């Protein structure tokens, strides 16, 4: 398996790179600043790219079995300003995938990327209005873009709850297709466990062209 990982120097991207290497995959890490990725491995190639430049991405995606996007913004950067990170980067990614002949895409999103009834209190009354509303809005726009203009791409959007830097918990990750959040689920999940799910999903045709909410069951 050969995968290209975007956002590999971020906390979720790093865990994805490490998990993929542990599985023996070949990994092409596409980053803005290669010096920030200190991992070394014979199966790891680190490439400096502009994620908003389709031409820049194309040569680094060729021969990959899948593209995994762990790109993410921060509340401090987009809390009170419009965020277009996810849509702008996804247009470049999809264009580069078409040109390089890669069909499989896994992209991280989040619980609450669209407003729904009965969403958790934390999202509805705290995170959305006070902290990351602009990030969530743009994640929803990214998902809408894939649904309307990326149907030739075998994408899976993975929506986790809050992310922690704890090691893998050993718990099973529950996943439900088409959900914005999971009932009876903890509101945090280890980044490493999300990485495991995303890599497992690469070969899972049941989640092609789908958005999937993931989390831990409270009962486990």
PDB file of C-alpha atoms in Angstrom:
ATOM      1  CA  UNK A   1       0.000   0.000   0.000  1.00  0.00           C
ATOM      2  CA  UNK A   2       1.271   3.467  -0.914  1.00  0.00           C
ATOM      3  CA  UNK A   3      -0.495   6.534   0.472  1.00  0.00           C
ATOM      4  CA  UNK A   4      -0.005  10.276   0.173  1.00  0.00           C
ATOM      5  CA  UNK A   5      -0.723  12.160   3.413  1.00  0.00           C
ATOM      6  CA  UNK A   6      -1.534  15.866   3.466  1.00  0.00           C
ATOM      7  CA  UNK A   7      -1.100  17.733   6.727  1.00  0.00           C
ATOM      8  CA  UNK A   8       1.524  15.253   7.885  1.00  0.00           C
ATOM      9  CA  UNK A   9       3.153  17.677  10.330  1.00  0.00           C
ATOM     10  CA  UNK A  10      -0.107  18.306  12.182  1.00  0.00           C
ATOM     11  CA  UNK A  11      -0.992  16.151  15.200  1.00  0.00           C
ATOM     12  CA  UNK A  12      -3.520  14.002  13.326  1.00  0.00           C
ATOM     13  CA  UNK A  13      -1.405  13.778  10.193  1.00  0.00           C
ATOM     14  CA  UNK A  14       1.614  12.678  12.215  1.00  0.00           C
ATOM     15  CA  UNK A  15      -0.368   9.875  13.841  1.00  0.00           C
ATOM     16  CA  UNK A  16      -1.575   8.789  10.416  1.00  0.00           C
ATOM     17  CA  UNK A  17       1.991   8.691   9.103  1.00  0.00           C
ATOM     18  CA  UNK A  18       3.190   6.691  12.120  1.00  0.00           C
ATOM     19  CA  UNK A  19       0.306   4.224  11.911  1.00  0.00           C
ATOM     20  CA  UNK A  20       0.822   3.722   8.191  1.00  0.00           C
ATOM     21  CA  UNK A  21       4.543   3.092   8.676  1.00  0.00           C
ATOM     22  CA  UNK A  22       3.771   0.619  11.475  1.00  0.00           C
ATOM     23  CA  UNK A  23       1.636  -1.259   8.943  1.00  0.00           C
ATOM     24  CA  UNK A  24       4.490  -1.345   6.471  1.00  0.00           C
ATOM     25  CA  UNK A  25       2.923   1.103   4.013  1.00  0.00           C
ATOM     26  CA  UNK A  26       4.914   3.395   1.778  1.00  0.00           C
ATOM     27  CA  UNK A  27       4.115   6.967   2.795  1.00  0.00           C
ATOM     28  CA  UNK A  28       4.535  10.202   0.870  1.00  0.00           C
ATOM     29  CA  UNK A  29       4.184  13.039   3.381  1.00  0.00           C
ATOM     30  CA  UNK A  30       3.154  16.280   1.692  1.00  0.00           C
ATOM     31  CA  UNK A  31       3.986  19.234   3.908  1.00  0.00           C
ATOM     32  CA  UNK A  32       4.623  22.957   3.822  1.00  0.00           C
ATOM     33  CA  UNK A  33       7.710  22.746   6.043  1.00  0.00           C
ATOM     34  CA  UNK A  34       9.637  19.440   5.829  1.00  0.00           C
ATOM     35  CA  UNK A  35      11.815  20.388   8.802  1.00  0.00           C
ATOM     36  CA  UNK A  36       8.812  19.956  11.094  1.00  0.00           C
ATOM     37  CA  UNK A  37       8.550  16.247  10.316  1.00  0.00           C
ATOM     38  CA  UNK A  38      11.376  14.573  12.214  1.00  0.00           C
ATOM     39  CA  UNK A  39      10.269  10.980  11.601  1.00  0.00           C
ATOM     40  CA  UNK A  40      12.713   8.919   9.559  1.00  0.00           C
ATOM     41  CA  UNK A  41      11.912   5.642   7.847  1.00  0.00           C
ATOM     42  CA  UNK A  42      13.017   3.891   4.674  1.00  0.00           C
ATOM     43  CA  UNK A  43       9.401   3.837   3.513  1.00  0.00           C
ATOM     44  CA  UNK A  44       8.778   7.537   4.194  1.00  0.00           C
ATOM     45  CA  UNK A  45       9.262  10.239   1.580  1.00  0.00           C
ATOM     46  CA  UNK A  46       8.798  13.847   2.704  1.00  0.00           C
ATOM     47  CA  UNK A  47       7.944  16.419   0.027  1.00  0.00           C
ATOM     48  CA  UNK A  48       7.465  20.166   0.272  1.00  0.00           C
ATOM     49  CA  UNK A  49       4.241  21.256  -1.453  1.00  0.00           C
ATOM     50  CA  UNK A  50       1.795  24.105  -1.751  1.00  0.00           C
ATOM     51  CA  UNK A  51      -1.550  22.465  -0.954  1.00  0.00           C
ATOM     52  CA  UNK A  52      -3.399  25.161  -2.889  1.00  0.00           C
ATOM     53  CA  UNK A  53      -1.409  24.548  -6.074  1.00  0.00           C
ATOM     54  CA  UNK A  54      -2.817  21.662  -8.106  1.00  0.00           C
ATOM     55  CA  UNK A  55       0.239  21.535 -10.374  1.00  0.00           C
ATOM     56  CA  UNK A  56       2.469  21.187  -7.320  1.00  0.00           C
ATOM     57  CA  UNK A  57       0.500  18.216  -5.969  1.00  0.00           C
ATOM     58  CA  UNK A  58       0.179  16.130  -9.141  1.00  0.00           C
ATOM     59  CA  UNK A  59       3.658  14.522  -9.285  1.00  0.00           C
ATOM     60  CA  UNK A  60       3.514  13.557  -5.598  1.00  0.00           C
ATOM     61  CA  UNK A  61       0.158  11.754  -5.878  1.00  0.00           C
ATOM     62  CA  UNK A  62       1.071   9.531  -8.820  1.00  0.00           C
ATOM     63  CA  UNK A  63       1.305   5.807  -8.041  1.00  0.00           C
ATOM     64  CA  UNK A  64      -0.476   6.249  -4.697  1.00  0.00           C
ATOM     65  CA  UNK A  65      -3.289   3.880  -3.765  1.00  0.00           C
ATOM     66  CA  UNK A  66      -4.989   6.601  -1.731  1.00  0.00           C
ATOM     67  CA  UNK A  67      -4.743  10.206  -0.617  1.00  0.00           C
ATOM     68  CA  UNK A  68      -5.360  10.919   3.076  1.00  0.00           C
ATOM     69  CA  UNK A  69      -6.049  14.532   4.031  1.00  0.00           C
ATOM     70  CA  UNK A  70      -5.484  15.470   7.670  1.00  0.00           C
ATOM     71  CA  UNK A  71      -5.393  19.197   6.988  1.00  0.00           C
ATOM     72  CA  UNK A  72      -6.698  21.325   9.805  1.00  0.00           C
ATOM     73  CA  UNK A  73      -7.027  24.898  10.946  1.00  0.00           C
ATOM     74  CA  UNK A  74      -7.138  26.310  14.472  1.00  0.00           C
ATOM     75  CA  UNK A  75      -9.685  28.366  16.326  1.00  0.00           C
ATOM     76  CA  UNK A  76      -7.046  31.042  16.972  1.00  0.00           C
ATOM     77  CA  UNK A  77      -6.583  31.441  13.220  1.00  0.00           C
ATOM     78  CA  UNK A  78     -10.184  31.267  11.994  1.00  0.00           C
ATOM     79  CA  UNK A  79     -12.287  31.819  15.103  1.00  0.00           C
ATOM     80  CA  UNK A  80     -13.607  35.203  13.994  1.00  0.00           C
ATOM     81  CA  UNK A  81     -12.733  35.262  10.307  1.00  0.00           C
ATOM     82  CA  UNK A  82     -14.109  33.348   7.344  1.00  0.00           C
ATOM     83  CA  UNK A  83     -12.348  30.037   6.751  1.00  0.00           C
ATOM     84  CA  UNK A  84     -11.820  28.700   3.222  1.00  0.00           C
ATOM     85  CA  UNK A  85      -8.919  26.345   4.002  1.00  0.00           C
ATOM     86  CA  UNK A  86     -10.850  23.141   3.480  1.00  0.00           C
ATOM     87  CA  UNK A  87     -12.658  24.061   0.275  1.00  0.00           C
ATOM     88  CA  UNK A  88      -9.657  25.743  -1.336  1.00  0.00           C
ATOM     89  CA  UNK A  89      -7.348  22.831  -0.556  1.00  0.00           C
ATOM     90  CA  UNK A  90      -9.923  20.204  -1.559  1.00  0.00           C
ATOM     91  CA  UNK A  91     -10.363  21.739  -5.001  1.00  0.00           C
ATOM     92  CA  UNK A  92      -6.595  21.446  -5.525  1.00  0.00           C
ATOM     93  CA  UNK A  93      -6.511  17.902  -4.152  1.00  0.00           C
ATOM     94  CA  UNK A  94      -9.388  16.662  -6.305  1.00  0.00           C
ATOM     95  CA  UNK A  95      -7.948  18.298  -9.415  1.00  0.00           C
ATOM     96  CA  UNK A  96      -4.544  16.748  -8.756  1.00  0.00           C
ATOM     97  CA  UNK A  97      -6.080  13.334  -8.096  1.00  0.00           C
ATOM     98  CA  UNK A  98      -7.888  13.409 -11.425  1.00  0.00           C
ATOM     99  CA  UNK A  99      -4.724  14.309 -13.268  1.00  0.00           C
ATOM    100  CA  UNK A 100      -2.613  11.697 -11.465  1.00  0.00           C
ATOM    101  CA  UNK A 101      -5.171   8.897 -11.798  1.00  0.00           C
ATOM    102  CA  UNK A 102      -5.777   8.367  -8.067  1.00  0.00           C
ATOM    103  CA  UNK A 103      -9.383   7.618  -7.122  1.00  0.00           C
ATOM    104  CA  UNK A 104      -9.395   6.937  -3.365  1.00  0.00           C
ATOM    105  CA  UNK A 105      -9.587   9.827  -0.893  1.00  0.00           C
ATOM    106  CA  UNK A 106      -9.955   9.870   2.888  1.00  0.00           C
ATOM    107  CA  UNK A 107     -10.535  13.333   4.377  1.00  0.00           C
ATOM    108  CA  UNK A 108     -10.893  14.372   8.004  1.00  0.00           C
ATOM    109  CA  UNK A 109     -13.820  16.542   8.997  1.00  0.00           C
ATOM    110  CA  UNK A 110     -15.556  16.800  12.386  1.00  0.00           C
ATOM    111  CA  UNK A 111     -18.776  16.240  14.250  1.00  0.00           C
ATOM    112  CA  UNK A 112     -21.125  19.165  13.609  1.00  0.00           C
ATOM    113  CA  UNK A 113     -19.947  20.136  10.128  1.00  0.00           C
ATOM    114  CA  UNK A 114     -23.619  20.895   9.432  1.00  0.00           C
ATOM    115  CA  UNK A 115     -26.339  22.048  11.815  1.00  0.00           C
ATOM    116  CA  UNK A 116     -28.742  19.245  12.766  1.00  0.00           C
ATOM    117  CA  UNK A 117     -31.504  18.730  15.286  1.00  0.00           C
ATOM    118  CA  UNK A 118     -30.529  17.329  18.675  1.00  0.00           C
ATOM    119  CA  UNK A 119     -26.814  17.930  18.194  1.00  0.00           C
ATOM    120  CA  UNK A 120     -24.710  17.700  21.363  1.00  0.00           C
ATOM    121  CA  UNK A 121     -24.863  20.640  23.773  1.00  0.00           C
ATOM    122  CA  UNK A 122     -21.106  21.205  23.482  1.00  0.00           C
ATOM    123  CA  UNK A 123     -21.308  21.731  19.713  1.00  0.00           C
ATOM    124  CA  UNK A 124     -24.564  23.692  19.611  1.00  0.00           C
ATOM    125  CA  UNK A 125     -24.016  26.144  22.446  1.00  0.00           C
ATOM    126  CA  UNK A 126     -20.242  26.351  22.949  1.00  0.00           C
ATOM    127  CA  UNK A 127     -18.073  25.255  20.032  1.00  0.00           C
ATOM    128  CA  UNK A 128     -20.200  26.516  17.142  1.00  0.00           C
ATOM    129  CA  UNK A 129     -21.090  30.006  18.445  1.00  0.00           C
ATOM    130  CA  UNK A 130     -17.966  30.755  20.467  1.00  0.00           C
ATOM    131  CA  UNK A 131     -14.940  28.949  19.035  1.00  0.00           C
ATOM    132  CA  UNK A 132     -14.934  26.991  15.781  1.00  0.00           C
ATOM    133  CA  UNK A 133     -18.125  27.929  13.959  1.00  0.00           C
ATOM    134  CA  UNK A 134     -16.221  29.175  10.913  1.00  0.00           C
ATOM    135  CA  UNK A 135     -14.145  25.997  10.773  1.00  0.00           C
ATOM    136  CA  UNK A 136     -17.248  23.807  10.992  1.00  0.00           C
ATOM    137  CA  UNK A 137     -18.992  25.854   8.297  1.00  0.00           C
ATOM    138  CA  UNK A 138     -16.098  25.410   5.887  1.00  0.00           C
ATOM    139  CA  UNK A 139     -15.859  21.695   6.635  1.00  0.00           C
ATOM    140  CA  UNK A 140     -19.514  21.460   5.672  1.00  0.00           C
ATOM    141  CA  UNK A 141     -18.805  23.372   2.474  1.00  0.00           C
ATOM    142  CA  UNK A 142     -15.967  20.958   1.703  1.00  0.00           C
ATOM    143  CA  UNK A 143     -18.285  17.998   2.151  1.00  0.00           C
ATOM    144  CA  UNK A 144     -20.887  19.637  -0.077  1.00  0.00           C
ATOM    145  CA  UNK A 145     -18.240  20.243  -2.746  1.00  0.00           C
ATOM    146  CA  UNK A 146     -17.295  16.559  -2.757  1.00  0.00           C
ATOM    147  CA  UNK A 147     -20.934  15.508  -2.939  1.00  0.00           C
ATOM    148  CA  UNK A 148     -21.751  17.797  -5.854  1.00  0.00           C
ATOM    149  CA  UNK A 149     -18.511  18.036  -7.811  1.00  0.00           C
ATOM    150  CA  UNK A 150     -16.392  15.098  -6.664  1.00  0.00           C
ATOM    151  CA  UNK A 151     -18.589  12.138  -7.548  1.00  0.00           C
ATOM    152  CA  UNK A 152     -15.855  10.705  -9.773  1.00  0.00           C
ATOM    153  CA  UNK A 153     -13.659  10.427  -6.667  1.00  0.00           C
ATOM    154  CA  UNK A 154     -14.118   7.509  -4.255  1.00  0.00           C
ATOM    155  CA  UNK A 155     -14.060   9.699  -1.159  1.00  0.00           C
ATOM    156  CA  UNK A 156     -14.796   9.009   2.477  1.00  0.00           C
ATOM    157  CA  UNK A 157     -15.156  11.951   4.841  1.00  0.00           C
ATOM    158  CA  UNK A 158     -14.433  10.937   8.447  1.00  0.00           C
ATOM    159  CA  UNK A 159     -16.153  12.988  11.163  1.00  0.00           C
ATOM    160  CA  UNK A 160     -14.599  12.490  14.621  1.00  0.00           C
ATOM    161  CA  UNK A 161     -15.556  14.262  17.869  1.00  0.00           C
ATOM    162  CA  UNK A 162     -12.942  16.118  19.920  1.00  0.00           C
ATOM    163  CA  UNK A 163      -9.432  14.804  19.315  1.00  0.00           C
ATOM    164  CA  UNK A 164      -6.956  13.875  22.026  1.00  0.00           C
ATOM    165  CA  UNK A 165      -3.221  13.197  21.878  1.00  0.00           C
ATOM    166  CA  UNK A 166      -3.573  10.094  24.043  1.00  0.00           C
ATOM    167  CA  UNK A 167      -2.229   6.766  22.728  1.00  0.00           C
ATOM    168  CA  UNK A 168      -4.584   4.331  21.081  1.00  0.00           C
ATOM    169  CA  UNK A 169      -7.190   3.326  23.638  1.00  0.00           C
ATOM    170  CA  UNK A 170      -7.660  -0.213  22.418  1.00  0.00           C
ATOM    171  CA  UNK A 171     -11.387   0.454  22.141  1.00  0.00           C
ATOM    172  CA  UNK A 172     -13.334  -0.340  19.002  1.00  0.00           C
ATOM    173  CA  UNK A 173     -14.191   2.690  16.899  1.00  0.00           C
ATOM    174  CA  UNK A 174     -17.884   2.834  16.007  1.00  0.00           C
ATOM    175  CA  UNK A 175     -18.678   4.346  12.614  1.00  0.00           C
ATOM    176  CA  UNK A 176     -22.056   5.322  11.191  1.00  0.00           C
ATOM    177  CA  UNK A 177     -22.598   6.390   7.617  1.00  0.00           C
ATOM    178  CA  UNK A 178     -24.329   9.732   7.052  1.00  0.00           C
ATOM    179  CA  UNK A 179     -24.316  10.858  10.688  1.00  0.00           C
ATOM    180  CA  UNK A 180     -23.147  14.228  12.000  1.00  0.00           C
ATOM    181  CA  UNK A 181     -22.513  12.818  15.462  1.00  0.00           C
ATOM    182  CA  UNK A 182     -23.036   9.573  17.360  1.00  0.00           C
ATOM    183  CA  UNK A 183     -25.541   9.015  20.143  1.00  0.00           C
ATOM    184  CA  UNK A 184     -24.269   7.273  23.266  1.00  0.00           C
ATOM    185  CA  UNK A 185     -20.696   8.130  22.321  1.00  0.00           C
ATOM    186  CA  UNK A 186     -17.840   9.783  24.160  1.00  0.00           C
ATOM    187  CA  UNK A 187     -17.052  13.291  22.958  1.00  0.00           C
ATOM    188  CA  UNK A 188     -13.321  12.656  22.606  1.00  0.00           C
ATOM    189  CA  UNK A 189     -11.294  10.133  20.649  1.00  0.00           C
ATOM    190  CA  UNK A 190      -7.587   9.446  20.265  1.00  0.00           C
ATOM    191  CA  UNK A 191      -6.044  10.802  17.078  1.00  0.00           C
ATOM    192  CA  UNK A 192      -4.248   7.476  16.693  1.00  0.00           C
ATOM    193  CA  UNK A 193      -7.550   5.582  16.716  1.00  0.00           C
ATOM    194  CA  UNK A 194      -8.970   7.935  14.087  1.00  0.00           C
ATOM    195  CA  UNK A 195      -5.841   7.296  12.012  1.00  0.00           C
ATOM    196  CA  UNK A 196      -6.403   3.552  12.349  1.00  0.00           C
ATOM    197  CA  UNK A 197      -9.990   3.890  11.195  1.00  0.00           C
ATOM    198  CA  UNK A 198      -9.045   6.053   8.221  1.00  0.00           C
ATOM    199  CA  UNK A 199      -6.420   3.591   7.044  1.00  0.00           C
ATOM    200  CA  UNK A 200      -8.815   0.666   7.513  1.00  0.00           C
ATOM    201  CA  UNK A 201     -11.420   2.560   5.484  1.00  0.00           C
ATOM    202  CA  UNK A 202      -9.195   2.843   2.418  1.00  0.00           C
ATOM    203  CA  UNK A 203     -10.281  -0.602   1.234  1.00  0.00           C
ATOM    204  CA  UNK A 204     -13.838  -0.466   2.590  1.00  0.00           C
ATOM    205  CA  UNK A 205     -16.136   0.019  -0.404  1.00  0.00           C
ATOM    206  CA  UNK A 206     -19.178   0.391   1.864  1.00  0.00           C
ATOM    207  CA  UNK A 207     -18.022   3.913   2.747  1.00  0.00           C
ATOM    208  CA  UNK A 208     -17.199   5.106  -0.769  1.00  0.00           C
ATOM    209  CA  UNK A 209     -18.771   8.505  -1.489  1.00  0.00           C
ATOM    210  CA  UNK A 210     -19.884   8.800   2.127  1.00  0.00           C
ATOM    211  CA  UNK A 211     -19.496  10.908   5.248  1.00  0.00           C
ATOM    212  CA  UNK A 212     -19.009   8.792   8.359  1.00  0.00           C
ATOM    213  CA  UNK A 213     -19.194   9.831  12.014  1.00  0.00           C
ATOM    214  CA  UNK A 214     -16.846   7.949  14.325  1.00  0.00           C
ATOM    215  CA  UNK A 215     -16.417   7.662  18.073  1.00  0.00           C
ATOM    216  CA  UNK A 216     -16.169   5.403  21.114  1.00  0.00           C
ATOM    217  CA  UNK A 217     -19.291   3.941  22.652  1.00  0.00           C
ATOM    218  CA  UNK A 218     -19.868   5.109  26.223  1.00  0.00           C
ATOM    219  CA  UNK A 219     -20.549   1.542  27.257  1.00  0.00           C
ATOM    220  CA  UNK A 220     -17.071   0.275  26.319  1.00  0.00           C
TER     221      UNK A 220
END
